[in-house]
Tab-separated table of C-alpha atoms in Angstrom:
chain	number	residue	atom	x	y	z
A	1	MET	CA	34.237	48.075	-83.347
A	2	GLU	CA	38.131	47.555	-84.372
A	3	GLU	CA	38.397	47.306	-80.386
A	4	ASN	CA	35.975	45.154	-80.178
A	5	LYS	CA	37.032	43.078	-82.639
A	6	HIS	CA	40.556	42.862	-81.191
A	7	LYS	CA	39.127	42.097	-77.305
A	8	ASP	CA	37.292	38.849	-79.090
A	9	ALA	CA	40.376	37.269	-81.176
A	10	GLN	CA	42.023	37.514	-77.545
A	11	PHE	CA	39.647	35.678	-75.761
A	12	GLU	CA	39.165	33.326	-78.498
A	13	GLU	CA	43.164	32.655	-77.938
A	14	GLN	CA	42.777	32.190	-74.662
A	15	LEU	CA	40.417	29.495	-75.092
A	16	LYS	CA	42.117	27.520	-77.254
A	17	LEU	CA	45.132	27.474	-74.764
A	18	PHE	CA	43.757	26.677	-71.932
A	19	GLU	CA	41.868	23.569	-73.807
A	20	ASN	CA	45.177	22.478	-74.867
A	21	MET	CA	45.889	22.571	-71.469
A	22	GLU	CA	46.690	19.126	-68.973
A	23	VAL	CA	46.145	18.700	-65.727
A	24	PRO	CA	48.902	15.900	-64.466
A	25	TYR	CA	47.062	13.536	-62.268
A	26	LYS	CA	49.614	10.285	-60.947
A	27	ARG	CA	46.099	7.712	-60.282
A	28	THR	CA	44.345	6.171	-62.653
A	29	LYS	CA	39.646	6.052	-61.588
A	30	GLN	CA	40.245	2.621	-61.208
A	31	GLU	CA	43.182	3.458	-58.634
A	32	VAL	CA	40.916	6.191	-56.612
A	33	TRP	CA	37.915	3.501	-56.361
A	34	GLU	CA	40.432	0.399	-54.894
A	35	ALA	CA	41.612	2.918	-52.764
A	36	MET	CA	38.166	3.667	-52.097
A	37	SER	CA	36.643	0.803	-51.429
A	38	GLN	CA	40.331	-1.105	-48.679
A	39	LYS	CA	38.781	2.391	-46.345
A	40	MET	CA	35.459	1.519	-46.024
A	41	ALA	CA	36.505	-1.970	-45.763
A	42	GLU	CA	38.140	-0.461	-43.380
A	43	PRO	CA	36.727	-0.484	-39.332
A	44	PRO	CA	35.449	2.475	-37.877
A	45	ILE	CA	37.621	4.120	-35.368
A	46	LYS	CA	35.062	3.641	-31.737
A	47	LYS	CA	35.828	6.416	-29.578
A	48	ILE	CA	36.460	5.265	-25.911
A	49	ILE	CA	33.712	7.446	-23.405
A	50	PRO	CA	34.526	7.603	-19.893
A	51	LEU	CA	31.285	6.139	-18.161
A	52	ASN	CA	32.920	7.332	-14.201
A	53	LEU	CA	29.146	9.608	-13.919
A	54	THR	CA	27.456	5.786	-15.285
A	55	ARG	CA	29.589	3.826	-12.562
A	56	TRP	CA	28.701	5.987	-9.983
A	57	VAL	CA	24.927	6.134	-10.705
A	58	ALA	CA	24.820	2.954	-10.705
A	59	ALA	CA	26.755	2.505	-7.716
A	60	ALA	CA	24.197	4.794	-6.145
A	61	VAL	CA	21.302	2.479	-7.060
A	62	ILE	CA	22.903	-0.594	-6.002
A	63	ILE	CA	23.648	1.739	-2.645
A	64	ILE	CA	19.959	2.562	-2.762
A	65	VAL	CA	18.381	-0.705	-3.330
A	66	SER	CA	20.402	-2.869	-0.651
A	67	THR	CA	19.745	-0.227	1.918
A	68	LEU	CA	16.061	0.057	1.587
A	69	GLY	CA	15.842	-4.075	1.339
A	70	PHE	CA	17.836	-4.152	4.631
A	71	MET	CA	15.084	-1.475	6.181
A	72	ARG	CA	12.488	-3.990	4.722
A	73	PHE	CA	13.054	-7.231	5.317
A	74	TYR	CA	15.773	-6.790	8.790
A	75	THR	CA	13.405	-7.871	11.888
A	76	THR	CA	13.771	-7.645	15.881
A	77	SER	CA	11.975	-9.840	18.155
A	78	VAL	CA	10.558	-9.830	21.945
A	79	HIS	CA	10.519	-12.979	23.651
A	80	ALA	CA	8.799	-13.613	27.089
A	81	GLY	CA	9.747	-16.882	28.409
A	82	HIS	CA	7.987	-18.796	30.701
A	83	GLY	CA	7.177	-17.481	33.788
A	84	GLU	CA	7.640	-13.604	33.177
A	85	HIS	CA	6.129	-10.451	31.777
A	86	LEU	CA	8.176	-8.311	29.791
A	87	ALA	CA	6.929	-5.091	28.360
A	88	CYS	CA	8.697	-3.162	25.316
A	89	THR	CA	8.072	0.032	23.121
A	90	LEU	CA	8.266	-0.162	19.381
A	91	PRO	CA	9.835	3.153	17.626
A	92	ASP	CA	6.439	4.944	17.583
A	93	ASN	CA	6.028	4.961	21.447
A	94	SER	CA	3.255	2.483	21.362
A	95	THR	CA	3.881	0.005	23.567
A	96	VAL	CA	3.233	-3.945	24.385
A	97	ARG	CA	2.956	-5.898	27.518
A	98	LEU	CA	3.446	-9.654	26.647
A	99	ASN	CA	1.827	-12.023	28.329
A	100	ALA	CA	4.293	-15.194	29.581
A	101	GLY	CA	5.781	-17.477	26.876
A	102	SER	CA	4.452	-15.033	24.127
A	103	ASN	CA	6.438	-13.576	21.403
A	104	ILE	CA	6.575	-10.264	18.427
A	105	SER	CA	8.635	-9.760	15.981
A	106	TYR	CA	8.562	-6.378	13.388
A	107	ALA	CA	10.958	-4.358	11.390
A	108	PRO	CA	12.028	-1.825	13.316
A	109	TYR	CA	13.442	0.667	10.275
A	110	TRP	CA	10.152	0.205	8.704
A	111	TRP	CA	7.852	1.150	10.902
A	112	ARG	CA	8.260	4.850	9.588
A	113	PHE	CA	6.368	3.285	6.556
A	114	ASN	CA	4.115	0.360	8.021
A	115	ARG	CA	3.370	0.200	11.639
A	116	ALA	CA	3.163	-3.880	11.301
A	117	LEU	CA	4.494	-6.519	13.746
A	118	SER	CA	3.388	-11.025	14.328
A	119	LEU	CA	2.242	-11.994	18.011
A	120	GLU	CA	2.548	-15.694	18.920
A	121	GLY	CA	1.037	-15.456	22.444
A	122	GLU	CA	-0.693	-12.893	24.369
A	123	ALA	CA	-0.390	-9.891	24.912
A	124	PHE	CA	-1.877	-6.416	25.549
A	125	PHE	CA	-0.756	-3.328	23.300
A	126	GLU	CA	-1.610	0.690	23.914
A	127	VAL	CA	-0.950	2.211	20.284
A	128	GLU	CA	0.209	5.056	19.428
A	129	LYS	CA	-2.002	7.081	17.107
A	130	GLY	CA	-0.948	7.752	13.357
A	131	SER	CA	-1.061	4.892	10.716
A	132	ARG	CA	-2.718	1.551	10.735
A	133	PHE	CA	-1.712	0.029	12.884
A	134	VAL	CA	-1.694	-4.059	12.290
A	135	VAL	CA	-0.896	-7.146	14.761
A	136	ASN	CA	-0.571	-10.324	12.610
A	137	SER	CA	-0.773	-14.218	14.319
A	138	ALA	CA	-1.798	-17.231	12.847
A	139	LEU	CA	-4.900	-17.343	12.675
A	140	GLY	CA	-5.941	-13.703	12.046
A	141	TYR	CA	-4.793	-10.156	11.745
A	142	THR	CA	-5.740	-6.741	13.718
A	143	GLU	CA	-5.630	-3.174	13.040
A	144	VAL	CA	-6.375	-0.057	14.361
A	145	LEU	CA	-5.029	3.932	13.783
A	146	GLY	CA	-5.037	4.240	18.654
A	147	THR	CA	-6.339	2.445	20.813
A	148	SER	CA	-5.598	0.384	23.516
A	149	PHE	CA	-6.838	-3.822	23.526
A	150	ASN	CA	-5.119	-7.562	24.119
A	151	ILE	CA	-4.775	-10.499	21.946
A	152	TYR	CA	-4.733	-14.045	22.588
A	153	ALA	CA	-3.850	-16.285	19.867
A	154	ARG	CA	-1.954	-19.416	20.601
A	155	ASP	CA	-2.366	-22.297	18.743
A	156	THR	CA	-6.612	-23.123	17.636
A	157	VAL	CA	-7.371	-20.087	20.045
A	158	TYR	CA	-7.635	-16.888	18.525
A	159	GLN	CA	-9.119	-13.601	20.835
A	160	VAL	CA	-9.034	-9.892	20.990
A	161	PHE	CA	-10.268	-6.925	23.969
A	162	CYS	CA	-10.524	-4.073	23.347
A	163	LYS	CA	-10.163	-1.478	25.683
A	164	THR	CA	-10.705	1.888	24.012
A	165	GLY	CA	-11.545	3.465	21.129
A	166	LYS	CA	-11.956	1.178	17.996
A	167	VAL	CA	-10.233	-2.387	16.157
A	168	GLY	CA	-10.705	-4.142	13.841
A	169	VAL	CA	-10.567	-7.882	13.812
A	170	HIS	CA	-10.273	-9.909	10.783
A	171	THR	CA	-9.635	-13.669	10.331
A	172	THR	CA	-6.759	-14.627	7.663
A	173	ASN	CA	-8.002	-17.966	5.512
A	174	SER	CA	-12.387	-17.176	5.713
A	175	ASN	CA	-12.169	-13.307	4.468
A	176	GLN	CA	-15.020	-12.641	7.998
A	177	SER	CA	-14.601	-9.491	9.370
A	178	ILE	CA	-16.135	-7.811	12.498
A	179	THR	CA	-15.109	-4.443	14.653
A	180	LEU	CA	-14.885	-4.348	17.769
A	181	SER	CA	-16.264	-1.385	20.302
A	182	PRO	CA	-14.730	-1.137	24.463
A	183	ASN	CA	-15.631	-3.636	26.427
A	184	GLU	CA	-16.147	-6.076	23.181
A	185	LYS	CA	-14.483	-9.314	23.000
A	186	GLY	CA	-13.931	-11.398	19.248
A	187	VAL	CA	-13.786	-14.931	19.277
A	188	LEU	CA	-12.999	-17.037	16.907
A	189	ARG	CA	-14.894	-20.319	17.618
A	190	ASN	CA	-15.075	-23.646	15.711
A	191	LYS	CA	-13.856	-21.286	11.981
A	192	VAL	CA	-16.083	-18.396	12.823
A	193	LEU	CA	-15.371	-14.990	14.523
A	194	THR	CA	-18.215	-13.768	15.964
A	195	LYS	CA	-18.286	-10.456	18.631
A	196	GLU	CA	-19.090	-10.582	22.599
A	197	LEU	CA	-19.805	-8.936	25.623
A	198	GLU	CA	-17.853	-8.715	28.288
A	199	LYS	CA	-18.261	-5.619	30.969
A	200	ASN	CA	-15.785	-7.867	33.056
A	201	GLU	CA	-12.405	-7.420	31.791
A	202	LYS	CA	-10.633	-9.513	34.300
A	203	PRO	CA	-10.536	-13.279	32.253
A	204	SER	CA	-8.897	-10.582	29.263
A	205	MET	CA	-6.585	-8.970	31.059
A	206	GLY	CA	-6.125	-9.864	34.250
A	207	TRP	CA	-3.353	-11.264	33.672
A	208	ILE	CA	-1.562	-7.917	33.578
A	209	ASN	CA	-2.326	-7.494	37.095
A	210	ASP	CA	-0.664	-11.394	37.768
A	211	GLN	CA	-4.332	-12.722	38.103
A	212	PHE	CA	-6.002	-15.326	36.035
A	213	TYR	CA	-9.226	-15.724	35.852
A	214	PHE	CA	-10.692	-18.557	33.792
A	215	ASN	CA	-14.061	-18.537	32.855
A	216	ASN	CA	-15.920	-21.068	31.906
A	217	VAL	CA	-12.341	-22.789	30.049
A	218	ASN	CA	-11.176	-26.242	29.237
A	219	LEU	CA	-8.777	-27.693	31.844
A	220	VAL	CA	-6.055	-27.909	29.335
A	221	GLN	CA	-6.186	-24.395	28.650
A	222	VAL	CA	-5.726	-23.692	32.403
A	223	LEU	CA	-2.918	-26.434	33.142
A	224	GLU	CA	-0.981	-24.856	29.872
A	225	GLU	CA	-1.057	-21.317	31.411
A	226	LEU	CA	-0.107	-22.400	34.656
A	227	GLU	CA	3.091	-24.053	33.073
A	228	ARG	CA	3.910	-20.514	31.491
A	229	GLN	CA	2.978	-18.261	34.128
A	230	TYR	CA	5.370	-20.890	36.671
A	231	ASN	CA	8.102	-22.486	34.317
A	232	VAL	CA	7.137	-25.997	35.553
A	233	THR	CA	6.097	-28.825	34.083
A	234	ILE	CA	2.490	-30.342	34.944
A	235	ASN	CA	2.412	-33.462	32.999
A	236	PHE	CA	-1.373	-34.481	32.155
A	237	ASP	CA	-3.995	-36.644	30.151
A	238	ARG	CA	-4.872	-34.345	27.292
A	239	THR	CA	-7.298	-36.880	25.990
A	240	ALA	CA	-8.805	-37.564	29.652
A	241	LEU	CA	-8.807	-34.126	30.502
A	242	GLY	CA	-9.428	-32.163	27.779
A	243	LYS	CA	-13.324	-32.145	28.139
A	244	GLN	CA	-13.831	-30.552	31.443
A	245	ASN	CA	-14.619	-26.773	31.833
A	246	GLY	CA	-14.447	-24.734	34.993
A	247	THR	CA	-14.120	-21.074	36.143
A	248	ILE	CA	-11.012	-20.406	38.788
A	249	LEU	CA	-9.416	-17.235	39.886
A	250	ILE	CA	-6.204	-17.755	40.712
A	251	THR	CA	-2.963	-15.070	41.270
A	252	LYS	CA	0.693	-15.741	41.019
A	253	GLU	CA	1.377	-14.862	44.233
A	254	LYS	CA	0.803	-18.004	45.451
A	255	ASN	CA	3.186	-20.344	44.755
A	256	ILE	CA	3.289	-22.967	42.023
A	257	GLN	CA	2.211	-25.855	44.798
A	258	SER	CA	-0.944	-23.446	46.155
A	259	VAL	CA	-2.388	-22.982	42.932
A	260	LEU	CA	-2.040	-26.678	41.555
A	261	GLU	CA	-3.327	-27.574	44.908
A	262	ILE	CA	-6.729	-25.354	43.904
A	263	THR	CA	-6.443	-26.106	40.387
A	264	ALA	CA	-6.599	-29.494	41.215
A	265	ALA	CA	-9.960	-29.397	44.308
A	266	THR	CA	-11.417	-27.337	41.957
A	267	PHE	CA	-11.442	-29.309	38.844
A	268	ASP	CA	-11.365	-32.939	41.447
A	269	LEU	CA	-8.094	-34.382	40.003
A	270	ASN	CA	-5.185	-36.303	41.939
A	271	LEU	CA	-1.944	-33.531	42.387
A	272	MET	CA	1.612	-35.177	42.878
A	273	LYS	CA	5.306	-33.810	42.759
A	274	THR	CA	7.532	-36.070	41.178
A	275	ASP	CA	10.524	-33.222	40.928
A	276	LYS	CA	11.910	-29.930	41.710
A	277	ASN	CA	9.541	-28.286	38.983
A	278	THR	CA	7.920	-31.087	37.842
A	279	TYR	CA	4.442	-31.981	38.787
A	280	SER	CA	1.547	-35.021	37.201
A	281	VAL	CA	-2.412	-34.866	37.223
A	282	THR	CA	-4.296	-37.684	37.079
A	283	PRO	CA	-8.817	-36.991	36.694
A	284	ASN	CA	-9.954	-38.043	40.369
A	285	TYR	CA	-13.326	-40.065	38.812
């Protein structure tokens, strides 16, 4: 008991000693608060993070977009001038034969994604099998998978002849569509798309063998074709000759003078040579 009382007395003395001790602190509460306020008012320190990776990614994206844009919109053209026929091979090994005064254009680097081209004039196509193949022209478009066909697309005339396979023909503005089988011909006449059977392919494809068979064709169209095939100028009155149709077979092995004499006799015309490569025809009635 005496020992416990002694320990309690020591504890009370130590407690009084701690209560009387003061820990020196140099700043008042007001000073501490002002220091903290000033610290909070200071702008935070910005950490600079290197953006090399971001720059590389952005550069890669720009390169990819630019490359795709170039592939999509870069086009090449093939033109057959007056007096010449041309043959060309497309990127998928499909072939095109261009009649005189005809032109095609397509995107060679985008061809594997979209087999499409534009035609102005007349051409014969032999298409390799594969994805959808489209020929666009002013009055309509033709689509196939793998076949051969001839397209005539000049001014207001649009005709498609199917040689092999099947061909879909569509008008641009009137949403008309037909499907052609071999020896069938699609003709857009007076804004109406019709299908005709043409067992003799000479009227549509004779030009490939330098033969031009005009079957009940307007005389103006005949003279314009002769200008293209022989690279000459033929002066005539479209109004006077525009109402006359006829049938005539012309082979290009004959010179233009002989061909025009045959044409003049067939259509009852007066023929006159006015210059080296210039002729004039007038009606003889």
